[in-house]
Structure formats: C-alpha cells, structure tokens
Short mmCIF file of C-alpha atoms and ligand atoms in Angstrom, two decimals:
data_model
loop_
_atom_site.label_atom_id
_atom_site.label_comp_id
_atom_site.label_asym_id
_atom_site.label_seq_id
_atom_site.Cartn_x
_atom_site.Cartn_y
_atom_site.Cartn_z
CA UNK A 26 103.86 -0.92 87.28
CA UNK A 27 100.62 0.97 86.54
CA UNK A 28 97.50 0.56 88.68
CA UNK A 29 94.54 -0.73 87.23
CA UNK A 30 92.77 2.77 87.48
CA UNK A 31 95.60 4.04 85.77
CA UNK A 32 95.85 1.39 83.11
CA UNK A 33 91.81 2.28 82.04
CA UNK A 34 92.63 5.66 81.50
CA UNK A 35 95.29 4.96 78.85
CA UNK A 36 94.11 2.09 77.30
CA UNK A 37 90.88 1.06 76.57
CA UNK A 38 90.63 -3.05 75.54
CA UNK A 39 88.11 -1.80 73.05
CA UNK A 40 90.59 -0.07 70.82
CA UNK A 41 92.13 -3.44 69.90
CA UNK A 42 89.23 -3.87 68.00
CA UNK A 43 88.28 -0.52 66.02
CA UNK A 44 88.80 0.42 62.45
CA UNK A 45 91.62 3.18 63.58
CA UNK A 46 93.95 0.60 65.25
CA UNK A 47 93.53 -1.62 62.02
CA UNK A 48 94.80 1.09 60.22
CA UNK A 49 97.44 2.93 62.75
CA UNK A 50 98.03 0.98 65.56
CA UNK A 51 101.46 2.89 66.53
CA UNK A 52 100.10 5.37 68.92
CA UNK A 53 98.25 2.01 71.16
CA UNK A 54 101.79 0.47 71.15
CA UNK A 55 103.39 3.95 72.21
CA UNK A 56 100.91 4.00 75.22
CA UNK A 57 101.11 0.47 76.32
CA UNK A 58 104.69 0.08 76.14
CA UNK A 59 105.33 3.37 78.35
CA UNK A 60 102.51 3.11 80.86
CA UNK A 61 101.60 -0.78 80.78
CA UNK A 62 104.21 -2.99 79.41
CA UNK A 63 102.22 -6.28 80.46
CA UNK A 64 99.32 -5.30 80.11
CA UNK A 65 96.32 -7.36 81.40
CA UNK A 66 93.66 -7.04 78.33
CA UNK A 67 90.61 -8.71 80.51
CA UNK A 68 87.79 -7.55 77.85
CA UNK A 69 89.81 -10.48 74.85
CA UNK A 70 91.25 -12.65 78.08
CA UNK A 71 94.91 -12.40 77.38
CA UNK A 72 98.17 -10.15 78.55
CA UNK A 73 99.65 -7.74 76.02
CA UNK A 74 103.44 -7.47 75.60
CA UNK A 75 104.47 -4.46 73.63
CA UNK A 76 108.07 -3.62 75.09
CA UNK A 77 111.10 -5.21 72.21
CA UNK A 78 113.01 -6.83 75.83
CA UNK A 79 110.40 -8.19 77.08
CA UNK A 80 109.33 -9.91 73.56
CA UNK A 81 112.56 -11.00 73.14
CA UNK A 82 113.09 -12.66 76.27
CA UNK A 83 109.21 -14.44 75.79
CA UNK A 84 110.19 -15.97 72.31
CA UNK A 85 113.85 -17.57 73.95
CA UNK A 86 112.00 -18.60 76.89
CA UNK A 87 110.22 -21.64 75.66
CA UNK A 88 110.39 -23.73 78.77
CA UNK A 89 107.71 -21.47 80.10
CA UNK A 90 105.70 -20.13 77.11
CA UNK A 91 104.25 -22.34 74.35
CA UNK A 92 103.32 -21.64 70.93
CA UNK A 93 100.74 -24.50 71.18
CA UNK A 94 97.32 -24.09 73.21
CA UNK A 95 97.13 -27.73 73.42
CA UNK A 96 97.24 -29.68 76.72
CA UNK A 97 100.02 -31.19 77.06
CA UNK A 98 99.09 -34.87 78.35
CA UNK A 99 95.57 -35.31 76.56
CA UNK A 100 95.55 -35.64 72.73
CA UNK A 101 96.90 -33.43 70.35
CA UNK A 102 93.09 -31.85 68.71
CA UNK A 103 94.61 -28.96 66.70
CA UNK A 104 95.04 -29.97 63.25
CA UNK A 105 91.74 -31.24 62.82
CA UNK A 106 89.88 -28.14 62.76
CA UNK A 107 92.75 -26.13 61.26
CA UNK A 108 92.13 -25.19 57.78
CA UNK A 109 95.95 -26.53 57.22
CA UNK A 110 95.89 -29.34 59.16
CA UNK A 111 98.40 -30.76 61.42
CA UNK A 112 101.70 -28.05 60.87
CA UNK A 113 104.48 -27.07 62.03
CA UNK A 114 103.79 -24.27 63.47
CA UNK A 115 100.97 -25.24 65.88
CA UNK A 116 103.29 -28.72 67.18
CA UNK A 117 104.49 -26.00 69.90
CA UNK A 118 107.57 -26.95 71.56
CA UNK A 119 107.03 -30.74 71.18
CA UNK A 120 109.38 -32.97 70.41
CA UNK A 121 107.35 -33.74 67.11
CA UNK A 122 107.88 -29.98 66.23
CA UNK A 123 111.90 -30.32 66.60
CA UNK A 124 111.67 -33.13 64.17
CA UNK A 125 109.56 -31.54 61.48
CA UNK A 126 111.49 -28.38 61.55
CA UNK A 127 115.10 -30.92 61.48
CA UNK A 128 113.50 -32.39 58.07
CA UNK A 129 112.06 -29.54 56.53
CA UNK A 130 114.20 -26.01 57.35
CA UNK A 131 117.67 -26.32 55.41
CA UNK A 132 115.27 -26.68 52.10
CA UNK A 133 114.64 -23.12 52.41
CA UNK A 134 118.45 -21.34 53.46
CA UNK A 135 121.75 -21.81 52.05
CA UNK A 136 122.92 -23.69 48.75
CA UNK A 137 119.61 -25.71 48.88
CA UNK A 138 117.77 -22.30 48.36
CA UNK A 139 119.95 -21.06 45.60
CA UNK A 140 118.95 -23.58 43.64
CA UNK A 141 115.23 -22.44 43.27
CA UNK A 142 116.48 -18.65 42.46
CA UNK A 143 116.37 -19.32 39.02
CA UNK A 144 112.64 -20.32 39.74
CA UNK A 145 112.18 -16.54 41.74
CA UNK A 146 113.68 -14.89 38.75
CA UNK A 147 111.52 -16.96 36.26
CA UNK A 148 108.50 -15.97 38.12
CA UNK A 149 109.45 -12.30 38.38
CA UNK A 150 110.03 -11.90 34.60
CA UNK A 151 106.94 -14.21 33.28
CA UNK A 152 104.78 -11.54 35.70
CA UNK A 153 106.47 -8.21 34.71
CA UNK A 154 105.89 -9.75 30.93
CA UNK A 155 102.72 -9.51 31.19
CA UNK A 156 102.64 -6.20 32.87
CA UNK A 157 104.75 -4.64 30.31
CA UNK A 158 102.74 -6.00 27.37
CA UNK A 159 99.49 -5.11 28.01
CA UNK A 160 101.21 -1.33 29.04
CA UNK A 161 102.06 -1.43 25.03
CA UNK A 162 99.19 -2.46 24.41
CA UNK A 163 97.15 0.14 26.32
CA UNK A 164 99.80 2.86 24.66
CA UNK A 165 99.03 1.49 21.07
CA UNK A 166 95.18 1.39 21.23
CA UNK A 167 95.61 5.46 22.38
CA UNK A 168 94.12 4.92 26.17
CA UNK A 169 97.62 6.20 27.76
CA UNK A 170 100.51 8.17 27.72
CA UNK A 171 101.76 6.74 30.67
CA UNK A 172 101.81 2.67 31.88
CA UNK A 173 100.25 2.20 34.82
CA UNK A 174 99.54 -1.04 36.48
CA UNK A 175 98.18 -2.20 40.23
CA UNK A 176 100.49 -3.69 41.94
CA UNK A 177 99.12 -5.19 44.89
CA UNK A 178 96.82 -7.33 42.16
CA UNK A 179 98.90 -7.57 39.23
CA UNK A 180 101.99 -8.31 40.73
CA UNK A 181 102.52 -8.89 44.67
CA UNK A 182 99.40 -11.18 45.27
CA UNK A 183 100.43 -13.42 42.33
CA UNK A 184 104.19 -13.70 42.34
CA UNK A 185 105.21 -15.69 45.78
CA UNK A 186 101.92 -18.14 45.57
CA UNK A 187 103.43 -19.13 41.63
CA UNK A 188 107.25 -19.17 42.74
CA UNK A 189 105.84 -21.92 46.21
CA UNK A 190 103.94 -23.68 43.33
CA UNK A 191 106.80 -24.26 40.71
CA UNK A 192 108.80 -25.05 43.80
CA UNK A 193 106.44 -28.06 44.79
CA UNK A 194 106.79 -29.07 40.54
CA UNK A 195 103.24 -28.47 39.89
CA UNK A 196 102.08 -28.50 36.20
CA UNK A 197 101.96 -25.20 35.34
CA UNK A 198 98.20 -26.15 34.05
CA UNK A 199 97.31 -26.60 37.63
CA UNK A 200 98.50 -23.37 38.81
CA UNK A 201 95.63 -21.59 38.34
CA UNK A 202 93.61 -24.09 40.67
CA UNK A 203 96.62 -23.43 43.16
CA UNK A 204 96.04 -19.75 43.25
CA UNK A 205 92.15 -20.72 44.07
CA UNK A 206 92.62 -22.77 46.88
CA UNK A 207 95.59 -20.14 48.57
CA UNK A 208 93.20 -17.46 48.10
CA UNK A 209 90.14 -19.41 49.65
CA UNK A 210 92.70 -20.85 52.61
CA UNK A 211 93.91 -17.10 53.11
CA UNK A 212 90.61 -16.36 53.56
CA UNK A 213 89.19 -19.10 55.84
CA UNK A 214 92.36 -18.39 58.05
CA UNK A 215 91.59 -14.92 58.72
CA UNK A 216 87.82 -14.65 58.58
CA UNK A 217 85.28 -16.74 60.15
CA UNK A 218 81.93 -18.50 59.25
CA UNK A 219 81.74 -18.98 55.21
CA UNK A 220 85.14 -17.81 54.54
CA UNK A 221 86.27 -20.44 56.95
CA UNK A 222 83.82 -23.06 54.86
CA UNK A 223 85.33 -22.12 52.20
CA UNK A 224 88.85 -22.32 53.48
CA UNK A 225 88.02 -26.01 54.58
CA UNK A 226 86.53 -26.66 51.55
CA UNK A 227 89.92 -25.92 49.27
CA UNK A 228 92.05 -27.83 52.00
CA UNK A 229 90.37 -30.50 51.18
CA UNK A 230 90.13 -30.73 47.37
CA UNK A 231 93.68 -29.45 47.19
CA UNK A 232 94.64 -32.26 49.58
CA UNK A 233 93.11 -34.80 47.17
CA UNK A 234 94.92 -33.16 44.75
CA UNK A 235 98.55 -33.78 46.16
CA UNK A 236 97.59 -37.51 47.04
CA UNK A 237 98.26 -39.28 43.43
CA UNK A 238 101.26 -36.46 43.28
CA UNK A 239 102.68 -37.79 46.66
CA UNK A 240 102.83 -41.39 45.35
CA UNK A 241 104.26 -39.86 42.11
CA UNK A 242 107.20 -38.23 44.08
CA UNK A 243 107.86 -41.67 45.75
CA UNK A 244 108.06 -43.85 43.05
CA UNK A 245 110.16 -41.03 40.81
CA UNK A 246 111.70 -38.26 42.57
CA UNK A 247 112.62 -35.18 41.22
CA UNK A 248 114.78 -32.16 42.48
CA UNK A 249 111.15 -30.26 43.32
CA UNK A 250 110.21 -29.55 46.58
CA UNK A 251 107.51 -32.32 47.04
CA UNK A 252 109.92 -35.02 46.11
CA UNK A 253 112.75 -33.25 49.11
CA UNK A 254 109.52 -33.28 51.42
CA UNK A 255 108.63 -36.76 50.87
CA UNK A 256 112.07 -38.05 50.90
CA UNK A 257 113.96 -36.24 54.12
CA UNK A 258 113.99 -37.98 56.92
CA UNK A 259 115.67 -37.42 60.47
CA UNK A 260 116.87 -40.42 62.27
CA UNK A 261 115.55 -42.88 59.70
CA UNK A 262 111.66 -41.27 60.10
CA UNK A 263 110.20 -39.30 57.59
CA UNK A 264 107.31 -37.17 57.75
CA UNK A 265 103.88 -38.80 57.75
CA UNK A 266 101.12 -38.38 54.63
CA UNK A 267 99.06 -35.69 56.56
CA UNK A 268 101.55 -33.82 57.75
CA UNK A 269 103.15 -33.63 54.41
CA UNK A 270 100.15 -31.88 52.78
CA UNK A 271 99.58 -30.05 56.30
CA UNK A 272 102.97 -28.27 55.42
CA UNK A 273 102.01 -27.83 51.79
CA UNK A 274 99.23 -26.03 53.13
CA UNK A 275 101.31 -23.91 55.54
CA UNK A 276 103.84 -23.16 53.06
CA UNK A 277 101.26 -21.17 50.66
CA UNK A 278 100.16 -18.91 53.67
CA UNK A 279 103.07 -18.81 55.67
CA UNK A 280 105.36 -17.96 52.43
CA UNK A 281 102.40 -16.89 50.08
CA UNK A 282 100.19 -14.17 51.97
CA UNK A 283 103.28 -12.93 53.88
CA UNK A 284 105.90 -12.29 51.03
CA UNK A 285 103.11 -11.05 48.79
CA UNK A 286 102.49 -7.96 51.56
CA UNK A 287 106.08 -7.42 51.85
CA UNK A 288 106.63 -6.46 48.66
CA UNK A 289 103.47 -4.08 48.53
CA UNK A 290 104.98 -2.53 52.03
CA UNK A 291 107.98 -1.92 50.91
CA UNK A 292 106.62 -0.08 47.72
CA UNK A 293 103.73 1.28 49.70
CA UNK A 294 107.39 3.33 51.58
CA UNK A 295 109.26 3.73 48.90
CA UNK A 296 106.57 5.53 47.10
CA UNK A 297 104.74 7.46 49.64
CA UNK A 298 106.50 7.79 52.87
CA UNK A 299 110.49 8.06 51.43
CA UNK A 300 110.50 9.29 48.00
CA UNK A 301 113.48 10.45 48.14
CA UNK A 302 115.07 7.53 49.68
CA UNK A 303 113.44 5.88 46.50
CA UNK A 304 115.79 7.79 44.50
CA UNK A 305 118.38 6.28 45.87
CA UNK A 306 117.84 3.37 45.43
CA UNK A 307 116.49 3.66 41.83
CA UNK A 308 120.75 4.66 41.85
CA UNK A 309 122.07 1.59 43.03
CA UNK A 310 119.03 -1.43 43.51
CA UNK A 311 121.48 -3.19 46.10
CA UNK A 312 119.54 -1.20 48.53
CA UNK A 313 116.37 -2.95 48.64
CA UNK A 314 117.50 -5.14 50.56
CA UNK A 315 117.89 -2.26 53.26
CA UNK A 316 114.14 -1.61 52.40
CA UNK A 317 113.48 -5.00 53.08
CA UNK A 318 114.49 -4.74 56.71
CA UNK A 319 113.62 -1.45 57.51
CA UNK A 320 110.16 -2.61 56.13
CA UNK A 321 110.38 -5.32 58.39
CA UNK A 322 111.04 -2.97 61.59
CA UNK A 323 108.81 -0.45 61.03
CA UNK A 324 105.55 -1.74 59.26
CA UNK A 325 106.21 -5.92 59.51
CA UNK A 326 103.60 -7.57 57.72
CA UNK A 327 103.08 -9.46 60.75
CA UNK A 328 102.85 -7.67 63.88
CA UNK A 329 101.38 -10.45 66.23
CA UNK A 330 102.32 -13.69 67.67
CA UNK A 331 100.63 -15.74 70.82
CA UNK A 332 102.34 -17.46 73.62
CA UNK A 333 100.55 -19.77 75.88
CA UNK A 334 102.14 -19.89 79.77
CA UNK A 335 103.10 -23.20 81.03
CA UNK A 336 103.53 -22.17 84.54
CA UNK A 337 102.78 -18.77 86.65
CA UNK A 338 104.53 -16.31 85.39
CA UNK A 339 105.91 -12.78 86.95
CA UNK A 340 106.58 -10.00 85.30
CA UNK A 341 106.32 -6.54 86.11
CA UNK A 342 104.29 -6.27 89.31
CA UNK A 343 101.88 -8.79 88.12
CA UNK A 344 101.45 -12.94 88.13
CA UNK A 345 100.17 -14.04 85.04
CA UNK A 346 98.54 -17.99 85.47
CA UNK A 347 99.56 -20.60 84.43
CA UNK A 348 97.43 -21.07 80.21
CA UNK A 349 97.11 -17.89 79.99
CA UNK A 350 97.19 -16.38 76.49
CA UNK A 351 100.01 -13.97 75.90
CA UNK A 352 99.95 -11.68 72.73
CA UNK A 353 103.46 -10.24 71.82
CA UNK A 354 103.10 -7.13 69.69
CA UNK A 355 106.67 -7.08 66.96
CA UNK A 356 104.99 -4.20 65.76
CA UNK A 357 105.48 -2.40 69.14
CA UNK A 358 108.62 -3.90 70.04
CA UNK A 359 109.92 -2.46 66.39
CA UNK A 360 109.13 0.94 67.54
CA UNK A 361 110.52 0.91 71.40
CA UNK A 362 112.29 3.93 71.64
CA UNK A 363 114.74 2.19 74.46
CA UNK A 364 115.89 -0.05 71.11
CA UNK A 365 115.87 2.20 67.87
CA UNK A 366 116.43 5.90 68.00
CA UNK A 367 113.40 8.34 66.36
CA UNK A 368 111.50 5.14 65.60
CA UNK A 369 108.64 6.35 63.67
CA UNK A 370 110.80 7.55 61.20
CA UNK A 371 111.29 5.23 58.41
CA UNK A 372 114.94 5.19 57.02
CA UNK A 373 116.62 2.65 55.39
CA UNK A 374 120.04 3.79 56.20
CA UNK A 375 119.65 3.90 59.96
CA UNK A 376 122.47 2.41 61.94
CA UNK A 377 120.91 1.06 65.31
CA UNK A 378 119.54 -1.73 63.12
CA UNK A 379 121.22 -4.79 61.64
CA UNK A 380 120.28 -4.74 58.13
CA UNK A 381 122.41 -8.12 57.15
CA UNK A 382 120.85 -11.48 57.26
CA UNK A 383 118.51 -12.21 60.08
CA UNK A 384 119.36 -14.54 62.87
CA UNK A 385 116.98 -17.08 64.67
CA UNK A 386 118.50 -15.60 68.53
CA UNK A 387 117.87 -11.89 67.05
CA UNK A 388 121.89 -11.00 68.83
CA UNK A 389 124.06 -9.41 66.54
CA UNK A 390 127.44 -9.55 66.58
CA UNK A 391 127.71 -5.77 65.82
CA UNK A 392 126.21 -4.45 68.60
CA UNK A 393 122.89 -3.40 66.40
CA UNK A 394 119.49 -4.68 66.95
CA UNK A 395 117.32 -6.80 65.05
CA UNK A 396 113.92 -6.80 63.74
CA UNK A 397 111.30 -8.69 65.23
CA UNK A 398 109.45 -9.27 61.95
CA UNK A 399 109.88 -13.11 61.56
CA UNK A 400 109.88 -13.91 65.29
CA UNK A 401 112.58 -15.52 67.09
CA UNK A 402 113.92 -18.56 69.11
CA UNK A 403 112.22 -22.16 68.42
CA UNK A 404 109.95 -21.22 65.82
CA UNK A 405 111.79 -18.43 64.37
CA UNK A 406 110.64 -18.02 60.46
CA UNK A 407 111.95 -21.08 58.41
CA UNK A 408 111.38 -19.05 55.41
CA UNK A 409 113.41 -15.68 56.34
CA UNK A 410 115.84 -16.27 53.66
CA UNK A 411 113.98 -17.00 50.88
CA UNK A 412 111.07 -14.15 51.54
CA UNK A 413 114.13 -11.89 51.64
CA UNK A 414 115.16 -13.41 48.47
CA UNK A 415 111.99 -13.02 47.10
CA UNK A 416 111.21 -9.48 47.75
CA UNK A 417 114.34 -8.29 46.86
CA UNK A 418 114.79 -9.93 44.03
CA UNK A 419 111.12 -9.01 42.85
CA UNK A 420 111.50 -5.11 43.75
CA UNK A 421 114.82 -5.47 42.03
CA UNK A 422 113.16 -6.78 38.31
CA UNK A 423 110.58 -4.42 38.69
CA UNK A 424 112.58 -1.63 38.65
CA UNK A 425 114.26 -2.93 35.50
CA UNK A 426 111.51 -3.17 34.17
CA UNK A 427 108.81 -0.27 34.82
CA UNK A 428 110.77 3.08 33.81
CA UNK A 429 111.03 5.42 36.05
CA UNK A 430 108.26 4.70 38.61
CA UNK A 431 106.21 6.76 40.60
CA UNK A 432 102.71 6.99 42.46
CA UNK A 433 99.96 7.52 40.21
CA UNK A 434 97.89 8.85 43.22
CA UNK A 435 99.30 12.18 45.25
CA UNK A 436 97.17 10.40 48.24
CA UNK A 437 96.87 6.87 49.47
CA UNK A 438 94.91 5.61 52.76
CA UNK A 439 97.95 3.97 53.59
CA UNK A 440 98.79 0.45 55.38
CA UNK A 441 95.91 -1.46 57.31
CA UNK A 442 95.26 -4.58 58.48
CA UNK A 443 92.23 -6.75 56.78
CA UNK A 444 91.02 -8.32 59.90
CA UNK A 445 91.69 -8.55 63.79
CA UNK A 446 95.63 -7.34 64.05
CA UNK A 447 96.06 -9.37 67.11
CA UNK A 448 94.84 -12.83 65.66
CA UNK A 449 96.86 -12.64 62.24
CA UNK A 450 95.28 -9.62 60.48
CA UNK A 451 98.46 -9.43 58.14
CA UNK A 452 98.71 -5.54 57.14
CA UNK A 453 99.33 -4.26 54.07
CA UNK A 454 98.61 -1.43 51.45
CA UNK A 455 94.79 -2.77 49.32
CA UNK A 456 96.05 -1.18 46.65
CA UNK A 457 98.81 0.25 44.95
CA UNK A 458 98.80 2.22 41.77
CA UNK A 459 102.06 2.63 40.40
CA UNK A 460 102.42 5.48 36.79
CA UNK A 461 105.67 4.06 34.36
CA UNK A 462 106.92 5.68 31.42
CA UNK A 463 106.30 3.72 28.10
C1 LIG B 509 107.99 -11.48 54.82
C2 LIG B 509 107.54 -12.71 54.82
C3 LIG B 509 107.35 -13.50 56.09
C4 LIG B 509 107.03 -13.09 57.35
C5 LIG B 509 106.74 -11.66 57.82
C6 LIG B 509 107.01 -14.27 58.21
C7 LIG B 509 106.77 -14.23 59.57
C8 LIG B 509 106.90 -15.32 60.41
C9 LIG B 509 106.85 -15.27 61.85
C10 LIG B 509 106.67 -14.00 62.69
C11 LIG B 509 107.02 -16.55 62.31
C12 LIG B 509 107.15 -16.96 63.78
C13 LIG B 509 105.92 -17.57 64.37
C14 LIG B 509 106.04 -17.75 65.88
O1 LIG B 509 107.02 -17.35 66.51
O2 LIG B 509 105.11 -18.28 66.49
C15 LIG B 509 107.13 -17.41 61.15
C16 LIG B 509 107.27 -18.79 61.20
C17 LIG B 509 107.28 -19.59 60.07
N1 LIG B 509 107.42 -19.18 58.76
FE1 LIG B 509 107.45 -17.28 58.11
N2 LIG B 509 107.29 -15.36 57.44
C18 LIG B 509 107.51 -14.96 56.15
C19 LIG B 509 107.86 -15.76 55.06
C20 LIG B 509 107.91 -17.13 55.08
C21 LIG B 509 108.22 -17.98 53.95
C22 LIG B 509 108.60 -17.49 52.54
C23 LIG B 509 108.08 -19.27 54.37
C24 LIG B 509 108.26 -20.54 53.60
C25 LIG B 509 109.29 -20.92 53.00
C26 LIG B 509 107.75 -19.22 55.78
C27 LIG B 509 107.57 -20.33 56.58
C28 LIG B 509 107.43 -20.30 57.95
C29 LIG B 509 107.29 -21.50 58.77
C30 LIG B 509 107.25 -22.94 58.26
C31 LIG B 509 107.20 -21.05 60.10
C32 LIG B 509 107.05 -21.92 61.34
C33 LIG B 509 108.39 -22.28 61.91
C34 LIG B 509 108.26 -23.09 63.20
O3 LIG B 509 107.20 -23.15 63.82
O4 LIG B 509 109.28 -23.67 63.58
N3 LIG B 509 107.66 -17.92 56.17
N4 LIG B 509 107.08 -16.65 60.01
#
C-alpha cells in the first residue's frame, strides 16, 4: 500500500473536480488503481475504489456496505428531500427494499418484458418518422443534398422517456408534460440550487398528476405498467401510494436519462472511435448488441456508485470507519488491466468479456468477465434487460432507416460528463451530428 507522501504525488483530490476529468477521466483511474487502490480522498471525505476485484467484492458484500446513508435505528429521512421521493434505490439493504424490488423487478425481464417490445418498436419508428420526413422535406425545399439530423436531441433524449411513458398508459396528450417534468427532475438530480427547485417543483405537479390516474388503475386495471404497479403485491402487501409515484419518478431517470446516453455512446463509438467496426455491423445489425456491452465496459454511462460502511473496514493497509462514504469507480474497474486485456481499446469483438445477457452476481459461466455498467449484487440494475432492449433495438431501426450513416463532423469533443462524475454526472456525447443519404 502507498504512503500518504506517495499517494499526493500521484493523485491530487482536486482533479476529481476539474473540467479534464469530466471529460477523460481514464488516466485518474489508471493512476489510482496501480498506485492507490483504496484510496483515502480526505479533500470530498470519502475512500475511492477503482480496482474491478475490489468493486466486485464491495457490491456482494452488503452485510458491511450499504447503499443507504441513513441510520439505521432512527427514522428513515431520505425520501423527503429527494426530488423522487421515497425509492427503491435509496431503501438500502432494508428489508423494505427486498420487498419493493420482489413486487416490482420481473415487470421489467423475461416474458413480462416482451410484451412492451411492441411499445419499443412503436416508439422507435413514430421518432425515426419524423426524422425522415422533415430530411425530405429539407431535400425538397433545396437546403440539402444530404439528411442530416442531431441525434442526441432528435432522437436519444426523446425515445426511452416516451417508450417509460406509454409503458405507464399515459394519454399520449400528456406526454409532452411528461417529457417536462423528466427533464426538470434530470436536472434537479444532478445540479443544485434552482435546478433542484425546479426538480422539486415537477415532482410535485407530476405527482398530482398520477393521483386521479392511481385510483383509475384500481378501480379498472389495464395491462399498463401503472395498473401491474398498483396491483403486485408480495405476501398479501402491496406497495404504498407514495412509494408508487416515488418509483414512477425513479423509473424516468433511472430508465430515461440512462438509456437515452447509451444510445448516444454507442453511436458516439461507432462513429468516431471504430468506424470500421461500424461497417460491420452496418453488415449484419445483430452486432449491436456487442456494441451495447462493449459500450457498457469501456465508456458506461454511469461510472459511479456510493457505499456507506456499516462497520470498520480493512482493506489494503488501511481501516476505513465505520459510515464512511465509499465511492466505487465501474468506470475504472472496466478498464483494470488485471481483468480485460489492452483495455483502452474499444472492440466489440473482444473475447475476455461476456457479451451475452448480464447477470446480477457479474460470474460467468464461461470463464469471461462482466461489465460493471449496471452494478451488481442487491441492487443490481432492475432495468438491464429492457435498456439492452431498448438500445439495441433503437440503433437497430435507425440503421434501417438513415442510409448509409456517417459523421457529419471529421472532429467531435468527445464523451463528458455534465456535472460532478462521482455524484451521478451521467457521461455522454452533447451532441451528435449524424450526415444520411436521401
Ligand atoms: C443503460 C442504461 C442503464 C444504466 C447504465 C443503469 C445503471 C444502473 C446501476 C449502476 C444501478 C445500480 C445502483 C447501485 O448499485 O447502487 C442501477 C439500479 C437500478 N436501475 Fe438501472 N440502469 C440503466 C437502465 C435502467 C432502466 C431502463 C430501468 C427501468 C426499467 C432501470 C431501473 C433501475 C432500478 C429500479 C435500480 C435500483 C435497483 C435496486 O436498488 O434494487 N435502470 N441501474
């Protein structure tokens, strides 16, 4: 273990918080996972844990780290000055967490999931319609040669909000309204003082919103995904009011922000980093799905998760106390060299990674290793399935439908994060200008 001296000199807390780790953090990861793999970060008051071991052990260990930063015998605060409310995610490793995540999870794997594809395709086309039309449009009235359309606006930041919103049965004459509110959430979640006004502001008008259509779902229920919420119980209990619309809330950012920068990163690759793995898979689209996971190793939309210890903890050489906050880096676990061979290259056809369906215990039978991009152990992503569905199944439609597609732009600033990477600064390209033949 690295001295303290020692530790200065290759990493400086202050880092964490420039523009140049918000935009490349991979060199900070190299340097903490080889010369201070717990790393005590005094200057933000937490411990940094970079190698992919060490975060997989952390997220199976849930006896002695928590997701929650509650205490554990006074009342449960959290939820009330959460722009979501009381969730899922922040129950920790409660019991009442085990019992939301028994009611709610098999709504978004297996059979119960292929019956909202249609819904995913639906979305897809009604999006790429438009996209397509006002390219004809643009050719007719003489302004291009070429289509050309922004994807990051025009496609990825709308598509997974509207497929979570015709999932819930919303009117499609709210959906508009629905966008709103995700944005302003998004917004209050990541940014503070107005944003986070804001954020509370649509939380509640969109929970008055789903009150009358709570009661509707009671008295009629319909196959949507309200009327499944409402109505699953476990052991005879079913989920109370709050926490319904809590997870309503968590659904658009946990499934809307997150998809919607998977898709863009994946592009963002395809069309910048590996063209010419692009061509093959402009040969046979079954391969986006190896996009999809290589995306997910090597630039995860999410590249942070916190852990708070329950007891002392050692590790390395060090003790870290008992509450302590403990920030696990995927993004530098995805790029251990002790894990994946040549790691900063991005490759869709490597073989040291499982590219099949992802597993809550991250083991694979085959001996290959698996991302870290949608955690593991008890909270391990409820919606890994369908955000695989979704961006595969979007890239997929897009290809049918924009031509031969390239990068309008010979340069682009690449991926960054919008705000702090270690407290949910999801990263993703701003923009992405994509040239189609008409
Ligand atoms: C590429 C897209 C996505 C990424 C990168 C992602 C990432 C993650 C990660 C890293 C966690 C683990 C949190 C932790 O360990 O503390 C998580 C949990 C979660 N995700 Fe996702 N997610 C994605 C898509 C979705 C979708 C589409 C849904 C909704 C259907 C969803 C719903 C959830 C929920 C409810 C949890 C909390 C589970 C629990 O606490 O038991 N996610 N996600």
């Amino acid at each position: 273990m690295t001295t303290p001296a020692a530790v200065k000199k290759f990493v400086d807390p202050r880092e964490f918080d420039s523009e140049e780790f918000r935009r490349d953090p991979f060199p900070v990861y190299a340097r903490l996972r080889d010369h201070s793999p717990l790393y005590q970060d005094r200057f933000h008051g937490r411990w940094v844990v970079s190698r992919y071991d060490d975060i997989v052990d952390i997220f199976q260990n849930n006896e002695d780290f928590d997701r929650a930063a509650y205490d554990p015998d006074g009342e449960y605060e959290f939820g009330k000055r959460h722009v979501f409310g009381p969730n899922i995610l922040e129950y920790g490793n409660s019991d009442r967490h085990h019992f939301l995540r028994n009611v709610v999870a098999d709504q978004f794997v297996g059979k119960r999931l292929d019956s909202f594809l249609p819904v995913i395709e639906l979305i897809a086309r009604e999006l790429l319609g438009r996209i397509a039309a006002k390219a004809a449009e643009d050719t007719v009235a003489g302004f291009r040669k070429a289509g050309e359309v922004e994807l990051v606006s025009q496609f990825s930041n709308q598509f997974p909000v509207r497929v979570i919103s015709n999932m819930l049965g919303l009117p499609r004459v709210d959906e508009e309204r629905f966008v709103g509110w995700y944005q302003d959430l998004i917004a209050g979640l990541g940014f503070g003082g107005e944003f986070f006004v804001r954020g509370m502001h649509a939380r509640n008008e969109m929970w008055d919103y789903l009150d009358p259509l709570i009661e509707q779902r009671l008295d009629a229920p319909g196959e949507d995904l309200v009327s499944r919420i409402v109505l699953a119980e476990n052991k005879g209990t079913r989920m109370t009011r709050e926490e319904v619309k809590g997870f309503v809330a968590l659904l658009l950012a946990a499934g809307g922000d997150t998809t919607d920068k998977a898709i863009s990163n994946m592009w963002y690759h395809m069309l910048y980093t590996r063209p010419d793995q692009f061509e093959a898979v402009k040969q046979d689209t079954n391969l986006w799905s190896n996009v999809f996971t290589e995306m997910m190793r090597f630039d995860p939309v999410v590249h942070a998760q916190g852990r708070h210890t329950t007891r002392e903890i050692k590790l390395y050489d060090d003790v870290i106390p008992t509450r302590s906050m403990v920030t696990l880096y995927l993004g530098a676990g995805n790029r251990d060299e002790r894990v994946f061979k040549d790691p900063d290259t991005f490759d869709i056809l490597r073989e040291d990674l499982h590219m099949g369906r992802e597993l809550r215990s991250g083991r694979y039978g085959d001996g290959k290793a698996g991302h870290l991009g949608f955690g593991m152990g008890q909270h391990f992503c409820m919606g890994y399935a369908m955000a695989r569905q979704e961006a595969v199944i979007a890239s997929q439609r897009l290809m049918e439908a924009l031509k031969n597609p390239r990068a309008k732009f010979a340069h682009h600033e690449g991926i960054t994060s919008p705000g702090d990477i270690g407290s949910g600064g999801f990263r993703a390209p701003r923009e992405l200008w994509v040239e189609f033949d008409v």
